[in-house]
Coordinates of C-alpha atoms and ligand atoms in Angstrom, one line a residue:
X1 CA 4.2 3.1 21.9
X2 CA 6.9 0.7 21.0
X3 CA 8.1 0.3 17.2
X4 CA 10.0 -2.3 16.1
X5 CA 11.6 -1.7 12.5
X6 CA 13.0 1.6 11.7
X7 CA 11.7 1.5 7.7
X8 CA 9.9 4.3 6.6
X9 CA 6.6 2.4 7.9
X10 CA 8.3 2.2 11.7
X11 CA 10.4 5.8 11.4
X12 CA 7.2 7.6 10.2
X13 CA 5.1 6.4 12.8
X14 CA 7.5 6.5 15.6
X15 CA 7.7 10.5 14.2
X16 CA 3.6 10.8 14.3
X17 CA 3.3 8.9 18.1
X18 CA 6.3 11.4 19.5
X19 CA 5.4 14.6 18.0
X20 CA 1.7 13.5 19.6
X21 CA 2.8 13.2 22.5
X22 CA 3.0 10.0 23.4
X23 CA 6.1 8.1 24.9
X24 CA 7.6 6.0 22.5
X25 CA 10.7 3.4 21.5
X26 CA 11.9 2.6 18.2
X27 CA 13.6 -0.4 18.3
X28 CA 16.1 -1.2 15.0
X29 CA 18.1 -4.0 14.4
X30 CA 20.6 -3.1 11.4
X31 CA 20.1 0.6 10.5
X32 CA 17.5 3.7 10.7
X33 CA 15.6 4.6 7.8
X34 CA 15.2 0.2 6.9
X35 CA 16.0 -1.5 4.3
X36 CA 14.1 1.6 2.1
X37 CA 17.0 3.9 2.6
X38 CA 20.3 1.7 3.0
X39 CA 19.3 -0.7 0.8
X40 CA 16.5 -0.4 -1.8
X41 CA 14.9 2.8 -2.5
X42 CA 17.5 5.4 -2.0
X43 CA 20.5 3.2 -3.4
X44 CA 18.4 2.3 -6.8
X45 CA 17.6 6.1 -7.5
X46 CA 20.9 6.9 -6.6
X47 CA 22.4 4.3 -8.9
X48 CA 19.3 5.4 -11.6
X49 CA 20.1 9.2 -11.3
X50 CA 23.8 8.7 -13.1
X51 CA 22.2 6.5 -15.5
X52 CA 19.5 9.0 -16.2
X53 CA 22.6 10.9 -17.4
X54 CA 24.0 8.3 -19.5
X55 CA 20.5 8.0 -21.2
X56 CA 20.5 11.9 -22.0
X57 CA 23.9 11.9 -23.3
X58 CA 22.9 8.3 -25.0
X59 CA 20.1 11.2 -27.0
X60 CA 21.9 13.8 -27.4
X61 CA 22.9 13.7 -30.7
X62 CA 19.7 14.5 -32.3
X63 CA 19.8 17.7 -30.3
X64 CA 23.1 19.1 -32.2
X65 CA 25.4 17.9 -29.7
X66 CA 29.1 16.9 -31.3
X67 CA 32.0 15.2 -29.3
X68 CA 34.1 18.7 -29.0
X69 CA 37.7 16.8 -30.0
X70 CA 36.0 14.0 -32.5
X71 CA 32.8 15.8 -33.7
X72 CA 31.5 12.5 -33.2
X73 CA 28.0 12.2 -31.6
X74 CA 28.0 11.2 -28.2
X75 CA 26.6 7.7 -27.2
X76 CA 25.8 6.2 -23.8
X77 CA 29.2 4.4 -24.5
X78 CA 31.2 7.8 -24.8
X79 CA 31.3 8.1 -21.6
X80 CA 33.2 5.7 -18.4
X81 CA 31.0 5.2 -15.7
X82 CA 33.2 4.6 -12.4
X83 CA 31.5 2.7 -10.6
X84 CA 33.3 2.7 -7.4
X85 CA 32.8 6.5 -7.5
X86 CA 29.3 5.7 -8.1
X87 CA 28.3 3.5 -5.5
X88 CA 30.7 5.1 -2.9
X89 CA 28.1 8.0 -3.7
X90 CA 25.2 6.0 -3.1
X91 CA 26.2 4.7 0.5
X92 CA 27.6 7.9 1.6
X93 CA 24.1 9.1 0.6
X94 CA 22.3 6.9 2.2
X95 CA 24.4 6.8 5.5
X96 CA 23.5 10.5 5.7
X97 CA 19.8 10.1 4.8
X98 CA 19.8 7.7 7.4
X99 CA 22.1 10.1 10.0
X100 CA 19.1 12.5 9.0
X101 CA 16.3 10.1 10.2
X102 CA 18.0 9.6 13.4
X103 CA 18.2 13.0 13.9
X104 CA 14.7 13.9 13.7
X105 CA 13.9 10.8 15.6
X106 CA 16.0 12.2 18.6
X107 CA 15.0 15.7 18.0
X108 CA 11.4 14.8 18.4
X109 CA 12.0 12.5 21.4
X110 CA 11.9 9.1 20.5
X111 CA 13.9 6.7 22.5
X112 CA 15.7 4.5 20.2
X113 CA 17.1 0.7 21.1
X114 CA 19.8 -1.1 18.8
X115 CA 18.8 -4.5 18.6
X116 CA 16.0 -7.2 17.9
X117 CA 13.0 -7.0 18.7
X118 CA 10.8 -9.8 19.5
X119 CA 7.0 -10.0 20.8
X120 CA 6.6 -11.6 24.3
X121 CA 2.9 -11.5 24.4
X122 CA 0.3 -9.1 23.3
X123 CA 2.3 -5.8 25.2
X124 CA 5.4 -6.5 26.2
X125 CA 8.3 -6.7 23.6
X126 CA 12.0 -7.8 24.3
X127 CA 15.1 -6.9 22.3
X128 CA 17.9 -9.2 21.3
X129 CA 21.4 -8.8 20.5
X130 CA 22.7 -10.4 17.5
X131 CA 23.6 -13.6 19.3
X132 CA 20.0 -13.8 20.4
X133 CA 20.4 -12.5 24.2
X134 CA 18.3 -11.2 25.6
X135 CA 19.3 -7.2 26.6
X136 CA 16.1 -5.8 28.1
X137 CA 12.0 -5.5 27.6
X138 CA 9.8 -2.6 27.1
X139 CA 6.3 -2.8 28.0
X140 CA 3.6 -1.3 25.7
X141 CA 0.1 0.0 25.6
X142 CA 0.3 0.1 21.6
X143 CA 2.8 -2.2 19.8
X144 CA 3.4 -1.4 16.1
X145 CA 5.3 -4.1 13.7
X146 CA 6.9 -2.2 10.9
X147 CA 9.9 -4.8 10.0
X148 CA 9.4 -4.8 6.5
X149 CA 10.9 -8.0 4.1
X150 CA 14.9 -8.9 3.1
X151 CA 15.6 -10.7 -0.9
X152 CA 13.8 -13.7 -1.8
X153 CA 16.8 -16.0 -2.8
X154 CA 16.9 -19.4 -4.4
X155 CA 18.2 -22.8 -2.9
X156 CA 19.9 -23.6 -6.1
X157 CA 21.5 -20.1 -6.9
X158 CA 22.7 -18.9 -3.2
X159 CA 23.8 -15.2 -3.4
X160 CA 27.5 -14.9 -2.7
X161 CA 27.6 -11.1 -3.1
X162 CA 30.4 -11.3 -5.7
X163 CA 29.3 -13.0 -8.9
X164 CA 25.5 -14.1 -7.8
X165 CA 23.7 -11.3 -6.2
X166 CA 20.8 -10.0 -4.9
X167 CA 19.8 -6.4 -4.6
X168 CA 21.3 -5.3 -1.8
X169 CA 25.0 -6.5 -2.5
X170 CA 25.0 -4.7 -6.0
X171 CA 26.9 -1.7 -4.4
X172 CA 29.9 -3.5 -3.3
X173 CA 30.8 -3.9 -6.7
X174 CA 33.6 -1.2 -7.8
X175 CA 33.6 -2.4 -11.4
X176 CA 30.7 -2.7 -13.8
X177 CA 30.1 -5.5 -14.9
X178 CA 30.0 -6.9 -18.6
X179 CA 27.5 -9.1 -18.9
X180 CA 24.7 -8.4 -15.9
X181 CA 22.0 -11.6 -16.3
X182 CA 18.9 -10.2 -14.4
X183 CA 16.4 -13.0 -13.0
X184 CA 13.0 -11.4 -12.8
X185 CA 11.3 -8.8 -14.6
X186 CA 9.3 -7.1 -12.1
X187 CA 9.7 -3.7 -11.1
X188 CA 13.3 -4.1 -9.7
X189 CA 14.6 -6.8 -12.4
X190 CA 13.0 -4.1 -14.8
X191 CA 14.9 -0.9 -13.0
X192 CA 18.1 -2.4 -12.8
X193 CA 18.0 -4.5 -16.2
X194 CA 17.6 -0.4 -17.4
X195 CA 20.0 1.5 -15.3
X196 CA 22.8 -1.1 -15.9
X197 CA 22.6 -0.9 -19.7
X198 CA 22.5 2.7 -19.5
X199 CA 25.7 2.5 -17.5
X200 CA 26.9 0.5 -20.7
X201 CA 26.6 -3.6 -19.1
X202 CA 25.2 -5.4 -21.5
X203 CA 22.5 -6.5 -20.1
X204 CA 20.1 -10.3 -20.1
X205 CA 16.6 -10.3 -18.3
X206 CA 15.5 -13.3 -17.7
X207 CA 11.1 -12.8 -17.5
X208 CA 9.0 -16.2 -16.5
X209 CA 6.1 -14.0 -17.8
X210 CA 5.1 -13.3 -21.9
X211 CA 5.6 -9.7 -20.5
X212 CA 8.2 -7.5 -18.4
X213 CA 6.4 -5.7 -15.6
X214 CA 3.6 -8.3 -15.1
X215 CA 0.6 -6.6 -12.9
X216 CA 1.5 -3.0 -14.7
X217 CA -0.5 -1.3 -17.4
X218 CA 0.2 -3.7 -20.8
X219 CA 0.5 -0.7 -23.0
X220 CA 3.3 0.5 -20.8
X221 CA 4.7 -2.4 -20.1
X222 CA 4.9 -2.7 -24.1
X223 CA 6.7 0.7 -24.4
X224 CA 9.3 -0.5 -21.9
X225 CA 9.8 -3.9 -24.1
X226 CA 10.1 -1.3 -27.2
X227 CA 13.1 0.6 -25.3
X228 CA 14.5 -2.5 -24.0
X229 CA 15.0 -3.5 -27.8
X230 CA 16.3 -0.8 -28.8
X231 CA 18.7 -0.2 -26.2
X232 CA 19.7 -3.6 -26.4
X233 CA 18.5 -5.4 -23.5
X234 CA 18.1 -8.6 -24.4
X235 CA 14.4 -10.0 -22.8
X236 CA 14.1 -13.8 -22.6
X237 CA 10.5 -14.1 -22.1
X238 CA 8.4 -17.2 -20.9
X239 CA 11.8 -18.5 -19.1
X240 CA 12.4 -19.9 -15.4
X241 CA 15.8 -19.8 -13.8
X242 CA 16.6 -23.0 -12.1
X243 CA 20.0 -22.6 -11.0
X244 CA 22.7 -20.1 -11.0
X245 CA 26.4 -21.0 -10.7
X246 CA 29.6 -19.6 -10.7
X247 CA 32.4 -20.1 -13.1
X248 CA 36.6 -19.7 -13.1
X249 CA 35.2 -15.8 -14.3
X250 CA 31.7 -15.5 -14.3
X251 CA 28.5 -17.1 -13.8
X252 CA 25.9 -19.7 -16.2
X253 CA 22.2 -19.5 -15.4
X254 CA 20.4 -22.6 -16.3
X255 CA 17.0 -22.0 -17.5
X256 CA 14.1 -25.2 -16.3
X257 CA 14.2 -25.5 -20.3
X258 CA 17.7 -26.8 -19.7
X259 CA 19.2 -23.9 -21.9
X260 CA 22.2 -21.9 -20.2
X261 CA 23.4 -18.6 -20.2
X262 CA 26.4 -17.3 -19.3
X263 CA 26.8 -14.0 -18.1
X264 CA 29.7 -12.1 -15.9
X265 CA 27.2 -11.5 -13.2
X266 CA 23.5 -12.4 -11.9
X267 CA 21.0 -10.6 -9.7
X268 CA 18.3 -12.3 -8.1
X269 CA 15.5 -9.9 -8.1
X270 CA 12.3 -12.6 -6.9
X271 CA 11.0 -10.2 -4.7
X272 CA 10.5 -10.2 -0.8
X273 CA 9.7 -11.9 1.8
X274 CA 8.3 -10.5 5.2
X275 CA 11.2 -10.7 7.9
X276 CA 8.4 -12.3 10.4
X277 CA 9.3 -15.3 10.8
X278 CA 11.1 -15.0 14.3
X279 CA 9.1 -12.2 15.5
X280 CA 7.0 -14.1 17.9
X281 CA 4.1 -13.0 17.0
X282 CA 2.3 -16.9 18.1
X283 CA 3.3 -15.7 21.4
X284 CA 0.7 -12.6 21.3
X285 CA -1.9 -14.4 18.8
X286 CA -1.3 -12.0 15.6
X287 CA -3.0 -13.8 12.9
X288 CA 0.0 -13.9 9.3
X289 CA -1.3 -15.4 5.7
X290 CA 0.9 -18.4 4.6
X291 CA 3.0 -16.1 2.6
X292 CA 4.0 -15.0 6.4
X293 CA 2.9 -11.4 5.3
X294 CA 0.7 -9.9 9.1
X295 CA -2.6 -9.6 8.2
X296 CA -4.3 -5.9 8.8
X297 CA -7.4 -4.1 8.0
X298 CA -7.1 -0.4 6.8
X299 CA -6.7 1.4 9.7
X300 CA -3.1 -1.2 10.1
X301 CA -4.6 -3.2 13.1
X302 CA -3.6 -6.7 13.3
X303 CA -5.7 -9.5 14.5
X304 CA -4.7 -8.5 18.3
X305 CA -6.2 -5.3 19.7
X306 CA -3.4 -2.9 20.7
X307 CA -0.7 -4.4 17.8
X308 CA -0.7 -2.9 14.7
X309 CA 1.8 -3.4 11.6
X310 CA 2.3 -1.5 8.7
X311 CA 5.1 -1.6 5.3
X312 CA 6.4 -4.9 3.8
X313 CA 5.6 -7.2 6.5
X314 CA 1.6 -6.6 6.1
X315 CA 2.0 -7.0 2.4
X316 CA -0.4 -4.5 1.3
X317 CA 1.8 -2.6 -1.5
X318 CA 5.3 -2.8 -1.4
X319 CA 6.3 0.6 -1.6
X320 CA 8.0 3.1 0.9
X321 CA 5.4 5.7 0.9
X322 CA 2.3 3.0 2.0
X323 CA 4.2 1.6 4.6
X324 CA 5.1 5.0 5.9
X325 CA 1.2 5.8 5.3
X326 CA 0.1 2.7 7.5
X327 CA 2.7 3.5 9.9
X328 CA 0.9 7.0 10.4
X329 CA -2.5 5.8 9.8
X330 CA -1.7 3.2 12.5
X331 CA -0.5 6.2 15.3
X332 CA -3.8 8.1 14.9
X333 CA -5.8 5.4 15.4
X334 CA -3.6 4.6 18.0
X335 CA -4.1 7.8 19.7
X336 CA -7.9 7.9 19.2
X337 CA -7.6 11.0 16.4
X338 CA -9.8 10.8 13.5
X339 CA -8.1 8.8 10.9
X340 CA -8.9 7.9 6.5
X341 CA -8.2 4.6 6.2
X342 CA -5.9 3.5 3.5
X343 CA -7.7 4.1 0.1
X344 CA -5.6 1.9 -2.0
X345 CA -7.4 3.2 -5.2
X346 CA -5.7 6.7 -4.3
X347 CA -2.5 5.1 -4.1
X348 CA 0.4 6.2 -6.8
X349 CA 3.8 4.7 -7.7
X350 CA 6.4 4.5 -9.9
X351 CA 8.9 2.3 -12.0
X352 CA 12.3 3.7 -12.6
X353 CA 13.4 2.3 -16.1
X354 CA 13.9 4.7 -19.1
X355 CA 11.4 5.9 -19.7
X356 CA 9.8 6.2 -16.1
X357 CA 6.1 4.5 -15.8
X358 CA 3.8 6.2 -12.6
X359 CA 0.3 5.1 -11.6
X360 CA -2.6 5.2 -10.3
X361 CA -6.0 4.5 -9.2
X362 CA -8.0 2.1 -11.3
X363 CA -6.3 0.1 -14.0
X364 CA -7.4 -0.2 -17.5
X365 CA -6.7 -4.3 -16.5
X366 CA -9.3 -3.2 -14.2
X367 CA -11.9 -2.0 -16.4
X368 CA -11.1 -4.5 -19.1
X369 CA -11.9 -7.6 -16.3
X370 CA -15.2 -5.1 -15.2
X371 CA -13.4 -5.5 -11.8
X372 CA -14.2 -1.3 -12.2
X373 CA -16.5 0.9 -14.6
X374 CA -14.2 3.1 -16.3
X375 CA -13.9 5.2 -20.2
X376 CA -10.3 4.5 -21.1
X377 CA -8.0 7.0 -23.4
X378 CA -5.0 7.0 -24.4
X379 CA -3.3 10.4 -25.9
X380 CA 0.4 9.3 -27.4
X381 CA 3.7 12.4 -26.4
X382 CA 4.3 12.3 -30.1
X383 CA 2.1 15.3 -31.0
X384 CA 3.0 16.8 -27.6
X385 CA 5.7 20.3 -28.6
X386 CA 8.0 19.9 -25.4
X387 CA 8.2 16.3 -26.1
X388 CA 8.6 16.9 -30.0
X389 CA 11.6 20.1 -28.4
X390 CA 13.1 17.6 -26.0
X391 CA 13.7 15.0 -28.6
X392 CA 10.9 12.5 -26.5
X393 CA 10.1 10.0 -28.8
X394 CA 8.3 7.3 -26.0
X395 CA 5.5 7.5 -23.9
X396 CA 2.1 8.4 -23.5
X397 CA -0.5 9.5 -20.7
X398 CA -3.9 7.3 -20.2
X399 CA -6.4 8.9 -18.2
X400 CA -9.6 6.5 -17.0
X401 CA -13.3 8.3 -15.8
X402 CA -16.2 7.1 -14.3
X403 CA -19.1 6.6 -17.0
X404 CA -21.4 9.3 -16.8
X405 CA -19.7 11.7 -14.4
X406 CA -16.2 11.3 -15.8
X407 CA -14.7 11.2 -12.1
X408 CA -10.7 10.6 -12.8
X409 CA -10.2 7.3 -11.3
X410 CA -7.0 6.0 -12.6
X411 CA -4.2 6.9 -14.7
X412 CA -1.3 6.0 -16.3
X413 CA 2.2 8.5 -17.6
X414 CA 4.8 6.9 -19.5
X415 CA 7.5 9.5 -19.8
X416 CA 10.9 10.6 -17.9
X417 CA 10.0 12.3 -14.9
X418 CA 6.5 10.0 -15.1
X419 CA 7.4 10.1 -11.2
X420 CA 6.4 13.8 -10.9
X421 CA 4.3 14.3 -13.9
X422 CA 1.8 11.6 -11.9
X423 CA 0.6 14.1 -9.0
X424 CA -1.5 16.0 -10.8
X425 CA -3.5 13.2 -11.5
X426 CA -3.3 11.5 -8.0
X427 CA -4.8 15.1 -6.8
X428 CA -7.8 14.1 -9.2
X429 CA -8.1 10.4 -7.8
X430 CA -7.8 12.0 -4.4
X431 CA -10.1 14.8 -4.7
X432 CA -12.5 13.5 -7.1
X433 CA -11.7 15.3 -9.8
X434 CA -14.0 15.8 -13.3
X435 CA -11.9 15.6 -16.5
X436 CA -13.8 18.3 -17.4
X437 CA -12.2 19.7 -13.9
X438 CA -8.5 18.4 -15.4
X439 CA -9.6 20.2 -18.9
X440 CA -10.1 23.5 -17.4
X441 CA -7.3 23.8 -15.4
X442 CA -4.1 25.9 -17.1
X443 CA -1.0 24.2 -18.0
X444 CA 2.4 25.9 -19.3
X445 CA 3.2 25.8 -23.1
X446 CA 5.4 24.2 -23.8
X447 CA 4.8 21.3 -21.4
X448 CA 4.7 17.3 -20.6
X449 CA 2.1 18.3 -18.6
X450 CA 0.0 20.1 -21.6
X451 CA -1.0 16.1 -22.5
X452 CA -2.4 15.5 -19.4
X453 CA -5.0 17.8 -19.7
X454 CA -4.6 17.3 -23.2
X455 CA -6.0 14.1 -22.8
X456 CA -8.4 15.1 -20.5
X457 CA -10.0 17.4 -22.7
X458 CA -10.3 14.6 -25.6
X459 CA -11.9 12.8 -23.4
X460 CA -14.8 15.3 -23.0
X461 CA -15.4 15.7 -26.5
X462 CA -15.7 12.1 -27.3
X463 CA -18.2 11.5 -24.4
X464 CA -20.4 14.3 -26.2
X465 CA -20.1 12.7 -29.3
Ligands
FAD501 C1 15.4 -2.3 -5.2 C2 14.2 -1.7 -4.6 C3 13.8 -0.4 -4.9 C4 12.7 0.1 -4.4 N1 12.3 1.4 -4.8 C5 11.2 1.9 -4.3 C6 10.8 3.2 -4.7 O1 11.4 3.8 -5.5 N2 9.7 3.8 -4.1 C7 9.0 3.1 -3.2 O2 8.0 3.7 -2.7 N3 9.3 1.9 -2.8 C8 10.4 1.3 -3.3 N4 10.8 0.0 -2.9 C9 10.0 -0.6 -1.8 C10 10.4 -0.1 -0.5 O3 11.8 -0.3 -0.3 C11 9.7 -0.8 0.6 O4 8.3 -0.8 0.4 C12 9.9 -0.2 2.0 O5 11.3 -0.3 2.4 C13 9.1 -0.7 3.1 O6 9.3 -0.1 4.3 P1 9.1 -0.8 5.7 O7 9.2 0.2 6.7 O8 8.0 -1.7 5.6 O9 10.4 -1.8 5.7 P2 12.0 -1.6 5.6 O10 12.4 -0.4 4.9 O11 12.4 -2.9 5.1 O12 12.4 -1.5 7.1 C14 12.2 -2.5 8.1 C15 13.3 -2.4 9.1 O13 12.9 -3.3 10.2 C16 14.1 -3.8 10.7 N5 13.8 -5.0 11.4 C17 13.4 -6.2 10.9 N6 13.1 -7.1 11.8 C18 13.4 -6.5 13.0 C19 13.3 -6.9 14.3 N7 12.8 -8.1 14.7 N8 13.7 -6.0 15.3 C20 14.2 -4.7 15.0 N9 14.3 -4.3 13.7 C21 13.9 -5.2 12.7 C22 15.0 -4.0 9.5 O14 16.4 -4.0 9.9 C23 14.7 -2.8 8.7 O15 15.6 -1.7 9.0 C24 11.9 -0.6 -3.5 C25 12.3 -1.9 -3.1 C26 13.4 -2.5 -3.7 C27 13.8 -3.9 -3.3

């Protein structure tokens, strides 16, 4: 087997094929564990975890708690964020996250190759140094293509990684910044617009769409715009960067409408795109759509029998845990096992603002567009007692069933911690679930989790009415 991307897609696989058995390279240009853990996933919720702080402290006060010299209530802004200290926390801890994934890697018996790798027909691939030489070849009886996607970036606002940046170059910075102009408001425009301002930044996201978080549930998406305000963010909606440019201290953004903003800093947050371009993939005959994302079925094959590819470069869901899902998927099929394809209505995720929103399944978008039969309800955190003891004033859990045998098939949780809360809902998706199953089952008092069977068990009752 020969990998070629060490990303969560590549690493996970390469684990899979060599704890099978089988003999297999790993080939890795810039770092193990991909762009996912030096870059993206593991530096954001790094970053996000001392602004989860700030947030608490930011909420504190209706919990009793004084400043012990002023007997002032705390705010966000009480506290100095040092963010050197911060972000030399962040790549020390993905350094060793990554020092972890190459240990594993060797302890299982993969044979890993610095450099580029580069298809030379449908099983043979050749690796590169960085000056494009050529350092040796490895033959293959399964190839899989795992090299996931780098910052989209804009002619007319090139990132310079001091003033104009995209997300990758954030971490160099050792002070905060005042004024952080985010372009996008997808899910990373919408993390770091939150974790910035929580850091204390003030903080302008710049949306093209009439909502933040465009593709994710609108009621949540709507609680997020609701924090936003009130944390002042400031959301310019229905407006398109042109061009970003640096000033004697800062930077402008010029909107298409003409209008500027100035800001101290910019990040670029426009999303991916697949890093295939130079993978020679015309030389084996692997079919890619015009976005240059690899085209795969669910079981990660390409077009090419014996190549398969699997994370950010197939474009199925950007997320590290599908591309380490297709990597897998990919080695048992490989290897003949018995293999689920991926189910990408089982799939969960979450977005890491204040407060956290997870999914999954079936969307209410979904139902609404009769893309899916689904009952749809919606139970608000406000009458929930944790939530009421925690001093939770946001969120709610939505909880979508099949007509008639009230299957879970979706759900939504807009909470902190949304990222855990989610599971016990994905187990419903998963295992096909009843919300009469969900209503049954015990949860603690006092609990976030008493609402999600909470909702569940509303749910029953209105389907007898
Ligand atoms: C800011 C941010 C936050 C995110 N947070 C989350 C999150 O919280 N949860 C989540 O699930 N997902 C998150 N994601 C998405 C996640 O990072 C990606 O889905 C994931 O990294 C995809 O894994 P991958 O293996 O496909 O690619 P990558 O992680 O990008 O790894 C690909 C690797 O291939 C290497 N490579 C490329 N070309 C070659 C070549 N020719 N030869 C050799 N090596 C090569 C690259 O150097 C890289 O190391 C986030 C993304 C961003 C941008």
């Amino acid at each position: 087997m020969v990998i070629v991307g060490g990303g969560p897609g590549g690493y996970e696989a390469a684990l899979t094929a060599a704890r099978h058995g089988a003999a297999t390279v790993l080939i890795e240009e810039r770092g193990l564990g991909g762009a996912a853990v030096l870059t993206d996933v593991v530096p954001s919720k790094t970053l996000i975890a001392t602004a989860d702080v700030l947030d608490q402290v930011a909420g504190s006060p209706q919990l009793g708690i004084r400043d012990a010299d002023t007997g002032a209530a705390p705010t966000g802004q009480t506290l100095d964020v040092d963010l050197a200290a911060v972000n030399r926390r962040v790549k020390d801890l993905a350094a060793a996250q990554s020092a972890d994934i190459r240990a594993s890697l060797t302890e299982a018996g993969v044979e890993l190759v610095d450099g580029r790798g580069r298809l030379d027909g449908p099983d043979r691939v050749e690796v590169l140094d960085a000056a494009g030489e050529r350092l040796g070849q490895h033959e293959a009886d399964v190839i899989l293509l795992a090299v996931g996607a780098r910052p989209r970036e804009l002619e007319s606002a090139p990132c310079d990684g001091e003033r104009i940046l995209n997300w990758t170059q954030l971490y160099e910075l050792d002070r905060l910044p005042e004024h952080l102009i985010v372009v996008g408001s997808g899910v990373t425009g919408a993390e770091f617009a939150s974790a910035y301002r929580a850091l204390g930044s003030e903080v302008t996201l710049v949306s093209s769409r009439q909502k933040v978080l465009p593709g994710t549930d609108a009621d949540a998406a709507d609680v997020l715009e609701g924090a936003f305000a009130r944390r002042g963010v400031t959301v310019r909606s229905r407006s398109r960067a042109e061009t970003a440019r640096r000033t004697d201290d800062g930077v402008v953004v010029t909107l298409t409408s003409g209008e500027e903003i100035t800001g101290s800093h910019v990040l670029m947050a426009l999303g991916g795109i697949p890093w295939t371009a130079d993978l020679g993939l015309w030389t084996a005959g692997v079919r890619v759509r015009d976005s240059g994302h690899i085209e795969t079925d669910r079981v990660s094959r390409t077009s090419v029998r014996g190549i398969y590819a699997a994370g950010d470069c197939t474009g199925v869901y950007p997320l590290a845990s599908v591309a380490a899902m297709q990597g897998r998927i990919a080695m048992h099929h490989a290897l003949g096992d018995a293999v689920s394809p991926l189910i990408s209505t089982q799939v969960s995720s979450a977005i890491f603002t204040s407060p956290e929103i997870a999914v999954v399944g079936v969307s209410e978008e979904d139902v609404l567009s009769g893309e899916a039969a689904g009952e749809v309800l919606v139970l608000g955190l406000d009458t929930n007692p944790r939530a009421k003891m925690q001093g939770i004033t946001e969120g709610f859990v939505k909880l979508i069933v099949r007509p008639g045998s009230h299957t879970v098939i979706g759900a939504v949780v807009v909470a902190p911690r949304a990222s855990e809360l989610i599971l016990p809902y994905t187990l419903a998706v998963a295992h096909r679930l009843t919300a009469e199953q969900v209503a049954g089952t015990f949860t603690v008092y006092p609990s976030l989790t008493g609402s999600l069977a909470e909702v569940a068990r509303r749910q029953v009752l209105d389907s007898q009415e």
